[in-house]
XYZ file of C-alpha atoms in Angstrom:
734
model
C -5.628 -13.131 -2.701
C -8.306 -11.646 -5.123
C -11.163 -11.136 -3.807
C -14.271 -13.365 -5.510
C -17.682 -13.022 -5.782
C -19.579 -15.733 -3.195
C -21.406 -18.869 -4.216
C -24.528 -17.379 -2.252
C -24.339 -14.434 -4.422
C -23.839 -15.962 -7.525
C -26.949 -18.649 -7.308
C -28.831 -15.544 -6.089
C -28.224 -13.609 -9.009
C -28.732 -16.628 -10.917
C -31.970 -17.609 -9.855
C -32.999 -14.023 -9.946
C -32.243 -13.721 -13.756
C -33.695 -17.007 -14.508
C -36.742 -16.245 -12.678
C -37.327 -12.563 -13.044
C -35.417 -12.144 -16.896
C -38.261 -14.069 -18.562
C -41.309 -12.305 -16.408
C -39.225 -9.120 -16.975
C -38.931 -9.400 -20.681
C -42.326 -10.534 -21.088
C -44.105 -7.857 -18.874
C -42.071 -5.418 -20.760
C -43.525 -6.860 -24.178
C -46.736 -7.352 -22.765
C -46.769 -3.710 -21.272
C -45.322 -2.463 -24.821
C -47.929 -4.243 -27.051
C -50.676 -3.975 -24.562
C -50.322 -0.228 -24.304
C -49.564 0.271 -27.854
C -53.150 -1.352 -28.839
C -54.960 0.408 -26.189
C -53.761 3.659 -27.248
C -54.632 2.917 -30.458
C -58.310 2.009 -29.447
C -58.237 5.242 -27.465
C -57.248 7.042 -30.791
C -59.809 5.082 -32.649
C -62.981 5.961 -29.856
C -62.098 9.251 -30.168
C -61.973 9.570 -34.062
C -65.043 7.551 -33.965
C -67.099 9.966 -31.293
C -65.655 13.114 -33.624
C -66.684 11.504 -36.929
C -70.426 10.427 -35.179
C -70.187 14.301 -33.535
C -69.688 15.571 -37.367
C -72.575 13.248 -39.115
C -74.518 14.623 -36.901
C -73.739 18.119 -37.409
C -74.089 17.506 -41.336
C -77.510 16.359 -40.764
C -78.113 19.035 -38.855
C -77.411 21.213 -41.954
C -78.888 19.052 -44.218
C -82.279 19.812 -43.123
C -82.386 23.776 -43.444
C -80.917 23.440 -46.974
C -84.123 20.875 -47.703
C -86.415 23.117 -46.568
C -84.870 26.100 -48.961
C -85.029 23.855 -51.701
C -88.626 22.752 -50.730
C -89.384 26.955 -50.924
C -88.050 27.226 -54.332
C -90.133 24.455 -55.909
C -93.090 26.138 -54.420
C -91.924 29.621 -55.711
C -91.625 27.712 -59.200
C -94.871 25.817 -59.526
C -97.775 28.401 -59.203
C -100.119 26.060 -59.115
C -99.138 24.906 -55.631
C -99.354 28.388 -54.168
C -100.868 31.872 -55.138
C -98.545 34.962 -55.385
C -99.935 36.904 -52.979
C -99.818 33.913 -50.410
C -95.822 33.455 -50.503
C -95.681 36.210 -47.714
C -97.694 33.930 -45.545
C -95.860 30.655 -46.727
C -92.310 32.016 -45.569
C -93.811 32.828 -42.191
C -95.571 29.268 -41.959
C -92.084 27.463 -43.095
C -90.275 30.089 -40.286
C -92.813 29.255 -37.654
C -91.977 25.462 -38.411
C -88.584 25.401 -38.223
C -86.887 26.699 -34.881
C -83.914 27.278 -35.756
C -84.151 29.592 -38.741
C -83.504 33.116 -37.344
C -85.050 34.792 -40.602
C -86.269 33.908 -43.991
C -85.841 36.027 -47.347
C -86.534 35.644 -50.924
C -84.092 38.216 -53.145
C -84.347 38.715 -57.049
C -82.051 38.888 -59.193
C -80.881 42.204 -58.814
C -80.774 41.806 -54.959
C -84.105 43.264 -53.853
C -85.946 41.501 -50.880
C -89.404 40.999 -52.430
C -90.320 38.665 -49.259
C -89.236 38.195 -45.889
C -90.431 36.153 -43.053
C -91.245 37.192 -40.184
C -92.872 39.610 -42.309
C -91.391 42.792 -42.277
C -92.743 45.355 -44.226
C -89.868 48.067 -43.847
C -87.337 45.144 -44.957
C -89.124 44.792 -48.191
C -87.464 46.438 -51.175
C -84.109 46.378 -49.787
C -81.170 46.301 -51.910
C -78.733 43.123 -50.650
C -76.838 43.126 -53.470
C -73.774 43.834 -51.688
C -74.401 41.377 -49.315
C -71.332 38.404 -49.459
C -74.195 35.528 -50.217
C -75.444 37.469 -52.681
C -72.047 38.248 -54.500
C -71.499 34.520 -54.037
C -75.234 34.094 -56.140
C -73.923 36.334 -59.092
C -70.731 34.377 -58.942
C -71.913 30.805 -59.041
C -75.291 31.453 -61.063
C -73.401 30.619 -64.483
C -71.836 27.634 -62.950
C -74.858 26.477 -61.610
C -73.223 25.857 -58.096
C -75.466 24.711 -55.107
C -75.990 25.909 -51.911
C -73.654 28.536 -50.101
C -72.803 28.851 -46.085
C -71.687 32.090 -45.593
C -69.174 31.775 -42.342
C -70.149 32.014 -38.845
C -70.856 35.363 -37.207
C -71.827 36.615 -33.575
C -75.262 37.977 -34.308
C -75.442 41.431 -32.804
C -79.266 41.872 -32.469
C -79.614 38.178 -30.906
C -76.224 37.858 -29.593
C -75.344 34.183 -30.582
C -73.845 32.282 -33.532
C -75.367 32.811 -36.488
C -74.832 31.884 -40.234
C -76.641 32.692 -43.893
C -77.814 29.912 -45.897
C -78.325 30.835 -49.275
C -79.927 28.600 -52.017
C -80.249 30.120 -55.619
C -82.792 29.764 -58.493
C -83.695 31.351 -61.477
C -85.364 33.939 -60.391
C -83.096 35.145 -57.577
C -81.906 33.528 -54.448
C -83.394 31.777 -51.075
C -81.559 33.121 -48.245
C -82.261 31.592 -44.690
C -80.718 32.924 -40.992
C -79.523 29.783 -39.015
C -79.361 29.891 -35.221
C -76.249 27.865 -34.179
C -76.755 27.244 -30.770
C -77.952 24.220 -31.353
C -74.385 23.156 -32.419
C -73.477 23.828 -28.317
C -76.196 20.976 -27.695
C -74.831 18.626 -29.797
C -71.176 19.039 -28.078
C -72.771 19.252 -24.468
C -73.916 15.461 -25.183
C -70.811 14.147 -26.128
C -68.645 13.661 -22.506
C -65.483 12.320 -22.886
C -64.201 11.614 -19.230
C -64.444 14.032 -16.529
C -62.115 16.673 -17.751
C -62.282 16.395 -21.613
C -64.494 18.143 -24.514
C -65.621 18.974 -27.877
C -65.823 22.251 -30.275
C -66.588 23.263 -33.519
C -64.214 25.272 -35.797
C -65.157 27.308 -38.705
C -62.526 27.146 -41.940
C -60.677 29.843 -40.301
C -60.308 27.488 -37.054
C -62.457 30.112 -35.136
C -64.182 28.549 -32.570
C -68.068 28.969 -33.198
C -69.535 25.927 -30.919
C -67.592 25.453 -27.214
C -68.632 24.223 -23.447
C -67.152 27.712 -22.505
C -69.835 30.382 -24.260
C -67.368 33.139 -23.469
C -64.735 31.176 -25.879
C -67.224 31.180 -28.434
C -68.487 34.927 -27.793
C -64.784 36.148 -27.884
C -64.376 34.328 -31.474
C -61.004 32.744 -29.968
C -59.232 31.105 -32.750
C -57.501 27.457 -31.915
C -55.528 27.199 -35.194
C -52.288 27.071 -33.283
C -53.605 23.981 -31.800
C -52.159 21.053 -33.307
C -54.962 18.647 -33.796
C -57.494 21.754 -35.026
C -54.270 22.733 -37.493
C -54.471 18.954 -38.978
C -58.294 19.143 -39.237
C -58.073 22.322 -41.208
C -55.898 20.835 -43.493
C -58.216 17.851 -44.041
C -55.676 15.388 -42.219
C -58.617 14.467 -39.751
C -58.029 11.375 -37.141
C -56.789 11.246 -33.980
C -53.249 12.865 -32.185
C -50.707 13.025 -29.262
C -49.682 16.448 -29.140
C -48.331 19.195 -26.174
C -50.285 22.483 -25.776
C -49.234 25.097 -23.389
C -47.288 22.621 -21.199
C -49.891 19.775 -21.028
C -50.035 16.431 -22.790
C -53.415 16.055 -24.791
C -55.308 13.608 -26.914
C -57.384 15.269 -29.892
C -59.630 13.910 -32.682
C -60.728 15.660 -35.259
C -63.115 15.103 -38.268
C -64.822 17.393 -41.111
C -68.331 18.907 -42.104
C -68.628 18.367 -45.690
C -71.167 21.237 -46.292
C -69.202 24.008 -44.319
C -65.802 22.550 -44.231
C -65.874 23.255 -40.340
C -63.686 21.119 -37.926
C -65.173 19.182 -35.329
C -62.881 18.136 -32.727
C -62.530 15.984 -29.749
C -60.067 17.082 -26.976
C -59.030 15.179 -23.540
C -55.816 15.401 -21.227
C -53.645 12.548 -22.087
C -52.937 11.701 -18.592
C -56.889 11.032 -18.779
C -57.327 9.348 -21.938
C -54.352 7.168 -20.665
C -55.529 6.572 -17.258
C -56.917 2.966 -18.451
C -53.806 1.803 -20.225
C -51.697 3.385 -17.166
C -53.699 1.231 -14.639
C -53.284 -1.979 -16.951
C -49.432 -1.058 -17.085
C -49.245 -0.597 -13.587
C -51.098 -3.759 -12.909
C -48.844 -5.792 -15.046
C -45.673 -4.308 -13.667
C -47.400 -5.198 -9.792
C -47.945 -8.428 -11.367
C -44.293 -8.796 -12.461
C -42.922 -7.524 -8.907
C -44.832 -10.057 -7.276
C -43.913 -12.834 -9.512
C -40.261 -11.498 -8.982
C -40.557 -11.937 -5.206
C -42.120 -15.175 -5.363
C -39.426 -16.191 -7.456
C -36.835 -14.396 -4.617
C -38.595 -15.909 -2.204
C -38.248 -19.450 -3.795
C -34.609 -18.755 -4.358
C -33.649 -17.734 -0.849
C -35.573 -21.102 0.136
C -33.135 -22.635 -2.549
C -29.905 -21.158 -1.678
C -30.420 -21.549 2.023
C -30.795 -25.173 1.782
C -27.659 -25.282 -0.449
C -25.772 -22.545 1.632
C -26.558 -23.494 5.085
C -24.714 -27.027 4.974
C -21.678 -25.386 3.133
C -21.851 -22.594 5.619
C -21.351 -25.227 8.260
C -18.956 -27.349 6.217
C -16.942 -24.055 5.581
C -17.095 -23.728 9.504
C -15.642 -27.395 10.190
C -12.993 -26.534 7.908
C -12.172 -23.641 10.316
C -12.252 -26.058 13.200
C -10.003 -28.496 11.145
C -7.842 -25.727 10.233
C -7.519 -24.569 13.969
C -7.265 -28.250 15.330
C -10.304 -29.074 16.316
C -11.628 -32.105 14.463
C -14.348 -32.861 17.058
C -16.999 -30.998 15.801
C -18.507 -32.243 12.656
C -22.554 -31.421 12.671
C -23.955 -31.141 8.967
C -27.594 -30.892 8.342
C -29.142 -33.118 5.337
C -29.433 -31.960 2.227
C -28.768 -32.307 -1.382
C -27.683 -35.426 -2.131
C -23.967 -33.896 -3.517
C -23.909 -31.979 -0.604
C -24.431 -35.224 1.305
C -21.789 -37.254 -0.545
C -19.438 -33.880 -0.096
C -19.614 -33.596 3.416
C -19.175 -37.383 4.126
C -16.116 -37.572 2.024
C -14.927 -34.231 3.471
C -15.571 -36.189 6.929
C -13.299 -39.254 5.918
C -10.225 -36.789 4.894
C -10.727 -34.793 8.452
C -10.569 -38.401 10.032
C -7.435 -39.098 7.592
C -5.855 -35.525 8.223
C -6.329 -36.186 12.165
C -4.403 -39.560 11.808
C -1.784 -38.345 9.786
C -1.605 -34.921 12.259
C -1.168 -37.133 15.286
C 1.537 -38.701 13.518
C 3.341 -35.562 12.464
C 2.684 -34.520 16.242
C 4.359 -37.358 17.335
C 6.919 -37.133 15.182
C 7.644 -33.287 15.561
C 7.897 -34.288 19.524
C 10.822 -36.607 19.066
C 12.656 -34.159 16.695
C 11.894 -31.172 18.946
C 13.385 -33.308 21.770
C 16.254 -34.707 19.635
C 17.158 -30.877 18.498
C 16.678 -30.003 22.069
C 19.094 -32.253 23.099
C 21.382 -31.594 19.782
C 21.313 -27.757 20.475
C 21.761 -28.185 24.354
C 24.909 -30.486 23.370
C 26.281 -28.382 20.652
C 26.142 -25.178 22.827
C 27.229 -26.991 25.857
C 30.993 -27.066 23.912
C 33.246 -24.357 24.663
C 34.819 -24.483 21.300
C 33.221 -23.249 18.168
C 31.006 -25.131 16.186
C 30.326 -24.181 12.634
C 28.887 -25.901 10.014
C 28.419 -24.217 6.574
C 28.120 -25.148 2.486
C 31.307 -25.315 0.959
C 29.912 -24.147 -2.539
C 28.071 -21.157 -1.449
C 29.857 -20.507 2.030
C 25.967 -20.139 3.738
C 26.158 -20.988 7.243
C 23.825 -23.737 7.998
C 24.800 -24.356 11.638
C 26.555 -22.806 14.553
C 26.712 -22.734 18.470
C 27.036 -20.027 21.300
C 30.300 -20.428 21.190
C 30.647 -19.453 17.823
C 28.404 -16.470 18.153
C 30.219 -15.427 21.349
C 33.638 -15.500 19.561
C 32.617 -14.013 16.264
C 30.225 -11.130 18.268
C 27.767 -11.659 15.287
C 24.276 -12.067 16.107
C 22.648 -15.302 13.879
C 20.789 -13.044 11.278
C 24.474 -11.773 10.776
C 26.095 -15.221 10.462
C 23.163 -16.206 8.517
C 23.613 -13.223 5.738
C 27.509 -14.149 5.544
C 30.148 -16.379 3.635
C 32.506 -18.669 4.808
C 35.549 -17.831 4.775
C 35.713 -14.641 3.127
C 33.280 -13.215 5.998
C 34.930 -14.424 9.242
C 38.826 -15.424 8.485
C 42.091 -13.095 7.135
C 42.436 -12.595 3.815
C 46.209 -13.766 4.639
C 44.596 -17.218 5.643
C 42.129 -18.355 3.081
C 44.304 -19.819 0.840
C 44.498 -22.620 3.309
C 40.893 -23.283 2.458
C 41.727 -23.771 -0.908
C 42.796 -27.606 -0.610
C 40.660 -28.265 2.875
C 38.116 -30.179 0.749
C 40.598 -32.344 -0.910
C 42.074 -32.992 2.421
C 38.877 -33.784 3.995
C 38.011 -36.329 1.120
C 41.331 -38.215 1.411
C 41.677 -38.312 5.279
C 38.265 -37.858 6.250
C 38.944 -34.998 8.444
C 41.522 -31.887 8.403
C 43.180 -29.813 11.437
C 44.462 -26.030 10.437
C 44.975 -23.140 12.530
C 43.536 -19.743 10.927
C 43.136 -16.447 12.420
C 39.440 -15.496 13.272
C 38.317 -11.635 12.534
C 35.797 -10.659 15.147
C 33.033 -7.974 14.548
C 34.999 -5.659 16.249
C 37.984 -6.500 14.193
C 39.981 -8.228 16.446
C 42.193 -11.477 15.522
C 41.759 -14.318 17.657
C 44.078 -17.481 16.500
C 41.745 -20.715 16.338
C 42.725 -24.440 15.497
C 39.866 -25.956 13.571
C 38.650 -29.473 13.124
C 37.265 -30.133 9.932
C 34.966 -33.172 8.865
C 32.304 -33.281 6.009
C 28.956 -34.590 5.584
C 29.098 -36.336 2.072
C 26.198 -36.329 -0.492
C 24.618 -39.407 -2.557
C 27.393 -39.007 -5.228
C 30.071 -38.806 -2.572
C 30.707 -35.025 -2.941
C 31.166 -32.775 0.137
C 27.679 -31.493 1.214
C 28.419 -29.486 4.383
C 31.439 -29.085 6.444
C 31.562 -29.291 10.027
C 34.375 -27.384 12.157
C 34.971 -27.350 15.596
C 37.434 -24.441 16.744
C 39.039 -23.565 19.689
C 40.806 -20.023 20.601
C 44.299 -20.908 20.776
C 45.161 -17.347 22.085
C 46.075 -18.357 25.591
C 47.861 -21.186 24.135
C 50.022 -19.067 21.479
C 51.058 -17.007 24.441
C 52.167 -19.698 26.450
C 54.380 -20.994 23.854
C 55.576 -17.208 23.119
C 56.197 -16.928 26.386
C 57.792 -20.496 26.409
C 59.671 -19.739 23.377
C 61.021 -16.419 24.673
C 61.684 -17.792 28.459
C 63.941 -20.692 26.342
C 65.781 -17.997 24.495
C 66.223 -15.744 27.593
C 67.346 -18.500 29.271
C 69.872 -19.903 26.605
C 70.970 -16.671 26.038
C 71.530 -16.211 29.914
C 73.059 -19.609 30.424
C 75.332 -18.877 27.363
C 76.245 -15.296 28.784
C 76.541 -16.604 32.334
C 79.137 -19.505 31.258
C 81.234 -17.059 29.442
C 81.264 -14.850 32.154
C 82.424 -17.073 34.037
C 85.074 -18.122 32.073
C 86.059 -14.575 31.220
C 86.070 -13.703 34.728
C 88.424 -16.464 35.189
C 90.579 -15.171 32.254
C 90.029 -11.534 33.505
C 91.428 -12.565 37.110
C 94.351 -14.135 35.724
C 95.342 -10.953 33.332
C 94.718 -8.712 36.476
C 96.273 -10.810 38.857
C 99.553 -10.702 36.475
C 98.953 -6.939 35.560
C 99.102 -5.691 39.413
C 102.180 -8.053 40.215
C 103.877 -6.884 36.977
C 103.119 -2.967 37.861
C 104.394 -3.563 41.563
C 107.647 -4.767 39.558
C 107.949 -1.429 37.114
C 109.215 1.434 38.429
C 106.775 4.505 38.030
C 108.789 6.095 35.229
C 109.011 3.091 33.303
C 106.616 3.708 29.968
C 105.676 -0.273 30.367
C 104.169 1.061 33.489
C 101.314 2.967 31.551
C 100.679 -0.028 29.539
C 99.759 -2.007 32.107
C 97.680 0.624 33.917
C 95.751 0.849 30.660
C 95.407 -3.209 31.118
C 94.229 -2.781 34.371
C 92.045 -0.043 33.913
C 90.282 -2.124 30.588
C 90.317 -5.531 32.487
C 88.281 -3.606 35.196
C 85.882 -2.121 32.869
C 85.719 -6.067 30.725
C 85.013 -7.152 34.823
C 82.192 -4.782 34.949
C 80.668 -6.207 32.115
C 81.016 -9.528 33.608
C 79.378 -8.646 36.099
C 76.054 -7.120 34.190
C 76.087 -10.223 32.121
C 76.105 -12.436 35.518
C 73.240 -9.880 36.243
C 71.279 -10.577 32.988
C 71.079 -14.207 34.183
C 68.006 -14.959 35.844
C 69.504 -17.916 37.634
C 72.350 -16.268 39.038
C 71.288 -15.859 42.519
C 71.383 -12.528 44.444
C 71.469 -11.388 47.661
C 67.308 -11.103 48.458
C 67.198 -8.303 50.944
C 63.833 -6.351 51.926
C 63.912 -2.906 50.265
C 61.818 0.635 50.528
C 61.867 1.076 46.965
C 60.532 4.973 46.994
C 63.610 6.375 49.185
C 65.668 4.578 46.099
C 64.049 5.610 43.093
C 64.128 9.214 44.820
C 67.928 9.304 45.599
C 68.175 7.475 41.715
C 66.324 10.601 40.068
C 68.234 13.261 42.189
C 71.275 11.591 40.891
C 70.154 11.793 37.171
C 68.993 15.537 37.276
C 72.237 16.996 36.666
C 73.101 14.787 33.769
C 70.182 15.772 31.909
C 69.483 18.473 28.954
C 67.487 21.557 29.799
C 64.946 20.456 27.373
C 63.655 17.574 29.276
C 61.390 17.874 32.387
C 61.830 15.251 35.013
C 59.040 14.592 37.344
C 58.543 12.097 40.142
C 55.724 11.654 42.359
C 54.585 8.676 45.283
C 50.734 8.134 44.324
C 50.368 5.466 46.838
C 53.199 4.446 49.600
C 54.706 1.277 47.907
C 55.041 -1.863 50.004
C 58.609 -3.212 50.640
C 60.193 -5.851 48.133
C 62.722 -8.478 47.968
C 65.889 -6.681 46.076
C 69.142 -4.527 46.356
C 69.314 -1.087 46.450
C 71.998 -1.362 43.730
C 70.137 -3.149 41.293
C 66.698 -0.881 41.758
C 69.228 2.002 40.890
C 70.208 0.474 37.715
C 66.584 -0.451 36.729
C 65.821 3.268 36.920
C 69.181 4.410 35.394
C 68.706 1.871 32.306
C 65.324 2.765 31.988
C 65.628 6.754 32.260
C 68.757 6.818 29.760
C 66.388 5.115 27.072
C 63.401 7.498 27.359
C 66.053 10.539 27.538
C 67.822 9.492 24.646
C 64.238 9.249 23.118
C 63.469 12.890 23.795
C 66.903 14.100 22.738
C 65.999 15.857 19.906
C 62.252 17.785 20.636
C 63.008 17.401 24.689
C 60.174 16.242 26.755
C 58.795 15.208 30.061
C 59.897 12.351 32.094
C 57.482 11.053 34.471
C 58.618 8.493 36.882
C 56.003 7.450 39.515
C 55.551 4.999 42.577
C 52.217 2.945 43.544
C 50.926 0.301 45.649
C 48.174 -1.517 43.747
C 46.287 -4.715 44.776
C 44.750 -6.682 42.144
C 41.656 -8.975 43.132
C 42.265 -11.381 40.295
C 44.705 -12.431 37.758
C 45.488 -10.501 34.681
C 46.500 -10.903 31.075
C 48.530 -8.338 29.732
C 49.803 -8.640 26.243
C 50.562 -12.255 26.731
C 51.756 -11.621 30.281
C 50.202 -13.501 33.578
C 49.574 -11.183 36.614
C 48.907 -12.779 39.063
C 46.387 -11.449 42.086
C 47.957 -10.032 44.989
C 49.778 -7.005 46.299
C 52.522 -5.242 44.228
C 54.885 -2.382 44.094
C 54.445 -0.507 40.855
C 57.186 1.744 39.295
C 55.928 3.468 36.176
C 58.511 5.288 33.682
C 56.858 7.225 30.750
C 58.618 10.013 28.190
C 57.252 11.779 25.473
C 59.715 10.846 22.893
C 59.278 9.333 19.825
C 58.462 5.968 20.934
C 59.229 2.318 19.804
C 58.514 1.132 16.650
C 56.158 -1.903 16.421
C 58.405 -4.440 14.378
C 61.463 -3.886 17.036
C 59.288 -4.461 20.524
C 59.468 -8.090 20.214
C 63.789 -7.737 20.497
C 63.932 -4.609 22.923
C 64.986 -7.281 25.483
C 67.290 -9.058 23.828
C 71.152 -8.756 24.591
C 73.120 -6.223 22.313
C 70.261 -5.204 20.188
C 70.026 -1.477 20.422
C 68.966 1.127 17.868
C 71.223 3.996 18.918
C 74.146 5.120 17.225
C 77.925 3.548 17.570
C 78.986 4.288 20.883
C 75.829 5.621 22.242
C 75.144 2.129 23.887
C 75.578 -1.377 24.207
C 72.329 -2.626 24.072
C 72.082 -4.342 27.154
C 70.221 -1.772 29.257
C 66.970 -3.645 28.851
C 68.468 -7.114 28.977
C 69.865 -6.149 32.422
C 66.451 -4.393 33.666
C 64.616 -7.560 32.310
C 67.125 -10.164 34.142
C 67.175 -8.084 37.347
C 63.234 -7.928 37.345
C 62.670 -11.740 36.523
C 65.361 -12.442 39.141
C 63.121 -11.513 42.103
C 59.821 -12.550 40.470
C 58.636 -9.332 38.948
C 57.053 -8.067 35.757
C 58.016 -5.827 33.179
C 55.542 -4.396 30.679
C 56.299 -1.943 27.780
C 53.629 0.031 26.022
C 54.576 2.456 23.018
C 52.692 4.342 20.592
C 54.878 6.271 18.002
C 55.229 8.901 18.117
C 53.619 9.693 21.114
C 55.889 8.022 23.650
C 57.257 5.095 25.886
C 55.560 3.993 29.194
C 57.512 0.870 31.243
C 55.821 -0.680 33.976
C 57.773 -2.648 36.301
C 55.790 -4.841 39.039
C 57.298 -6.297 41.975
C 55.670 -8.785 44.612
C 55.319 -6.639 48.005
C 56.415 -8.189 50.826
C 55.260 -7.887 54.772
C 58.794 -6.960 56.301
C 59.951 -4.182 57.722
C 62.458 -2.388 55.394
C 66.256 -2.700 55.876
C 69.374 -1.278 53.555
C 72.281 -3.171 51.951
């Protein structure tokens, strides 16, 4: 069965999605929007501060320009000051503005004509090669205004200075400014704990920084992205990485000098407030989700608790326990479901009680039927005629066939159970059953081990609604014993008939022979010995005697003939018979005699015992004529505790004297085995046997209540067993 998601999980996920998804989406949108706005405000604030700082520096630079322009006006207007007082005026101006390092008035040739603080050694020095003067000459014709030299480190003062020059028609007024004031402006700007501000000249060299060493070393920050953008004239705030650290930098320009004023702060510190707001929003969203989960757990619990109990109750019902049905109060739909389930359970319980009662009745009836069917000694077998599938059978059928139940259920009738030559009997069985409501057939059953058992079946049918045969019921009986008895009866009747005919003929023939022999003997007495007729009469008498002997043999064949029964010890008789046979045996045949256990005496005539040995041994010698072999004769005393059945021969329990004669000859073919005791039946060539040997043996054995059994496996030889009932009496000679 495919594993499916549980209802509890589905409800939980649904509640969480419904509750948490809007919170997550709103929170995410809020975080993104607020973050962008706050970052924009931070950038704007940074840029405003940098712009304010640049404005302050511009105002700082405007002041010395005004002073120099004032000096030029004074120099032009001689009404205000005398020529000899210009030096003093410069000293006064120099002292009034603390950021001047020095003031100079240079004529159009670049010669210093006035200076402050006054230094007579400096008057008359040629400054025509100084940058500011060359700029003056370049810009004089164009009417340009003030000139700001690049910032430099004054070797005399040791701090950053620059030269501000303002040209006029008679020369140039130049003043050196002390830029240390820029650091004080920079120090006043506080950006967080680690932020700072700085001022860079047009080349990116730092001229004001919280760390004076960087100024003194004239470190160039042109590779800093924000500084680079400021030098390019793209003022604003930027977010960039520098040496593995993220920074926020805003830059503005100083109009007079082209300097760049920068405000720098690590991004982590700059955006700390953004991160705090973001974390606060995320925490709020998480708290909302947690609350949603708590509510979801409560709702799901209220739904799942009764459902779980309902599932538990269904498990009890499945196991047959209808007594436990506790359900807590829940939502209306679940309460209705529980109510109807309780009604359904009660209905199921009622039906199950009825089913159990019916099953008990059916079980009792089945047990009775099984017991009745299995008590039958006859086989009981039910099958479907269309498919041959077995439906029902009893122990007797299982025992007779030797198949297990699973084998029988997988086999087809009649193909699997009956001899092929008898299966055509099933062809008209259905029609016969339909016509006569039943049928009886005899058929050979083939067992699992290959044995053939003759059986008689009484078959009837179970018909369907349309009158067709649905099942065939066959009750079979092993008729092996009946067949054996019938065979014995037929054989006994045949032998009795033959014996009766032979006896009648023998008696009649014996009377005729008596007349012939009597008259022949009387004629012999009347005819001289030298008469040729005498020889013919002797031949008639000799032939008559042979015929008389044959008549006696016919009389011995008849089991009803009365013979004198005497108690005879057979071991000595058999030994004498064997000794008399040895001289007539060919050298290729070895005869062996053994007494296994001394046999008991029997009722028989010694001469007839000799005749039994002679006839059986004669047949054995004939079977070994071509190739030779061994002729074994044994005598044994056996005790049977129960009746035996050997090849349709019934042997009663008791004590027997057993004679066994076996040879290693060609054996007896199976097709002639049933006829070996028939009178005048022989397989020998003409003149080598009369066919009466085994017939006479059979008659003698039956006459004395014995049993003869012949077993042969061509070409391995033949074994003949003769059993005579032993008697408890002393042996006597005839």
